[in-house]
XYZ file of C-alpha atoms in Angstrom:
192
model
C 103.071 125.028 106.917
C 102.783 127.592 104.116
C 99.411 127.867 102.155
C 96.704 125.455 103.001
C 94.260 123.568 101.043
C 91.178 122.500 102.637
C 89.115 119.510 101.625
C 85.667 120.623 102.214
C 83.100 118.064 103.126
C 80.927 117.027 100.031
C 83.806 118.589 97.722
C 84.481 114.936 95.580
C 82.023 113.558 93.417
C 83.363 110.058 94.302
C 83.600 108.459 97.925
C 87.248 109.225 97.760
C 89.990 110.813 95.758
C 93.506 110.080 94.939
C 95.567 113.078 95.737
C 99.065 112.136 95.114
C 100.880 109.022 93.124
C 101.680 107.700 96.687
C 97.977 106.790 97.357
C 96.614 109.369 99.463
C 92.730 109.106 99.789
C 90.496 111.870 100.907
C 86.874 112.201 100.303
C 83.289 111.397 101.591
C 81.650 108.276 102.726
C 78.139 107.307 103.691
C 77.869 106.281 107.076
C 74.237 105.695 107.202
C 73.590 102.797 108.841
C 77.231 102.321 110.200
C 76.863 105.159 113.021
C 73.841 105.353 115.295
C 71.216 107.629 114.157
C 71.333 110.921 115.613
C 74.843 110.605 116.959
C 76.374 114.092 117.523
C 79.738 115.368 119.129
C 77.896 117.622 121.557
C 77.282 115.054 124.056
C 79.146 111.806 123.244
C 79.160 108.636 125.172
C 81.805 108.787 128.100
C 81.568 112.730 128.006
C 82.483 113.095 131.767
C 86.333 113.082 132.326
C 87.557 115.929 130.483
C 90.617 114.322 128.526
C 91.559 115.933 125.202
C 91.627 112.624 123.971
C 90.055 109.651 124.928
C 89.154 106.246 123.560
C 85.333 104.686 123.377
C 83.886 101.629 122.895
C 82.976 101.364 119.166
C 79.584 99.634 120.073
C 78.696 102.914 121.699
C 78.686 104.845 118.454
C 78.460 102.285 115.630
C 75.585 100.205 114.759
C 77.808 98.645 112.287
C 81.533 98.393 113.196
C 82.259 95.768 110.236
C 80.780 98.154 107.751
C 82.997 100.722 108.933
C 85.846 98.327 109.000
C 84.848 97.429 105.259
C 84.850 101.432 104.260
C 88.326 101.350 105.377
C 89.589 98.349 103.640
C 88.049 99.409 100.583
C 89.807 102.717 100.692
C 93.300 101.208 101.573
C 92.884 98.582 98.862
C 92.049 101.559 96.355
C 95.127 103.565 97.528
C 97.267 100.727 97.289
C 95.669 99.829 93.743
C 94.931 96.190 94.328
C 92.340 94.225 96.317
C 93.751 92.715 99.512
C 96.592 95.105 100.276
C 95.036 96.400 103.455
C 94.703 92.840 105.171
C 92.662 92.953 108.309
C 91.895 96.288 109.659
C 91.521 97.451 113.390
C 89.479 100.369 114.132
C 89.092 102.499 117.306
C 87.105 105.290 118.148
C 88.200 108.466 119.897
C 86.682 111.439 121.115
C 89.067 114.882 120.567
C 88.478 118.011 122.421
C 89.600 121.039 123.371
C 93.719 120.991 123.466
C 94.128 117.576 121.386
C 96.562 117.891 118.654
C 98.991 115.696 117.440
C 102.305 116.799 115.961
C 103.841 115.047 112.706
C 104.208 111.621 113.181
C 104.169 108.078 111.393
C 102.227 105.116 112.019
C 103.373 101.617 112.677
C 101.290 99.989 110.048
C 101.221 99.828 106.286
C 98.079 101.724 105.720
C 96.217 104.099 108.411
C 92.854 105.911 108.104
C 90.932 108.320 109.702
C 87.126 109.187 109.545
C 84.833 111.555 111.124
C 81.770 110.349 112.660
C 80.694 113.478 114.182
C 81.791 116.886 114.735
C 80.797 120.109 116.245
C 82.105 123.710 114.281
C 85.304 125.054 115.033
C 84.208 127.907 117.199
C 87.170 130.668 115.528
C 90.016 128.817 113.954
C 89.247 127.592 110.527
C 91.403 124.662 110.802
C 90.965 123.435 114.358
C 90.687 119.632 114.124
C 92.063 119.266 110.622
C 94.003 116.052 109.696
C 97.239 117.387 107.775
C 99.503 115.371 105.567
C 103.543 115.903 105.333
C 105.970 114.006 103.425
C 108.776 112.795 105.791
C 111.338 111.983 103.337
C 114.648 114.112 103.721
C 114.807 115.271 100.333
C 111.290 116.618 100.640
C 112.546 118.914 103.543
C 109.198 117.992 105.344
C 107.391 119.866 102.397
C 103.803 119.965 103.166
C 101.921 117.314 100.583
C 100.056 116.414 98.277
C 99.303 119.885 97.145
C 100.345 121.270 93.920
C 102.764 123.439 93.881
C 104.681 121.798 96.531
C 104.533 123.772 99.604
C 100.692 123.705 100.111
C 99.262 121.411 102.429
C 96.150 119.192 102.412
C 94.144 119.463 105.663
C 91.071 117.630 105.728
C 88.435 119.451 107.598
C 86.255 118.055 110.424
C 83.090 116.921 109.182
C 80.507 113.799 109.350
C 81.815 111.244 106.863
C 85.296 112.984 105.928
C 87.759 110.002 105.455
C 91.370 109.937 104.823
C 93.806 106.864 104.105
C 97.397 107.229 103.653
C 100.585 104.700 103.889
C 101.620 104.638 107.500
C 105.128 106.072 106.567
C 103.434 109.104 105.804
C 103.585 111.573 108.385
C 100.333 112.926 109.516
C 99.354 115.743 112.410
C 96.341 117.043 113.994
C 95.971 120.618 113.848
C 95.130 121.330 117.911
C 91.256 121.388 118.832
C 89.984 124.728 120.020
C 87.637 125.220 122.985
C 84.320 124.764 122.347
C 84.797 122.098 119.607
C 84.173 118.162 120.004
C 84.748 115.421 117.343
C 84.467 111.962 117.154
C 87.075 110.225 114.954
C 87.304 106.424 113.855
C 90.931 105.727 113.444
C 92.094 102.658 111.650
C 95.238 100.601 110.912
C 96.155 97.887 108.421
C 96.829 94.895 110.837
C 99.469 92.940 108.230
């Protein structure tokens, strides 16, 4: 990637913000009443084990799993431009630790989403644990998107409440999480 544009927590006035005509939404959502009070990434459930990425039961960190699914559904419908576009939404919760990274991949769903439920700060690398978006179409030459001008990536920085929703065909990647950082992330996929 060339230059990057980081989406800062609290940067948008609205809960989510349309960033590109394709329907990518990035913004902050209110997790009060959804995520367990006092949840931190410092010692998440199932902390023993040491896997760089592991799935945990949603009820271990969420008081209202349906409320989180509803937030994802509303964002996916908004990105699509009409109600009912997302259909049912499947949500999983993962803990990301040092070494977890994902190369550019598309999702086998019409819509995909991520929401950082809790995060410890990156010790040194400013982009550690960020979610990045890229256009996979051949004519785009893997140009980072949706920044203007082309060639500027949009990276969503991990912080509580940061949500990203994108079409499943759009490639996304996770910048590797560095030592000393831990993230609790909800991932969602439309089940249509």
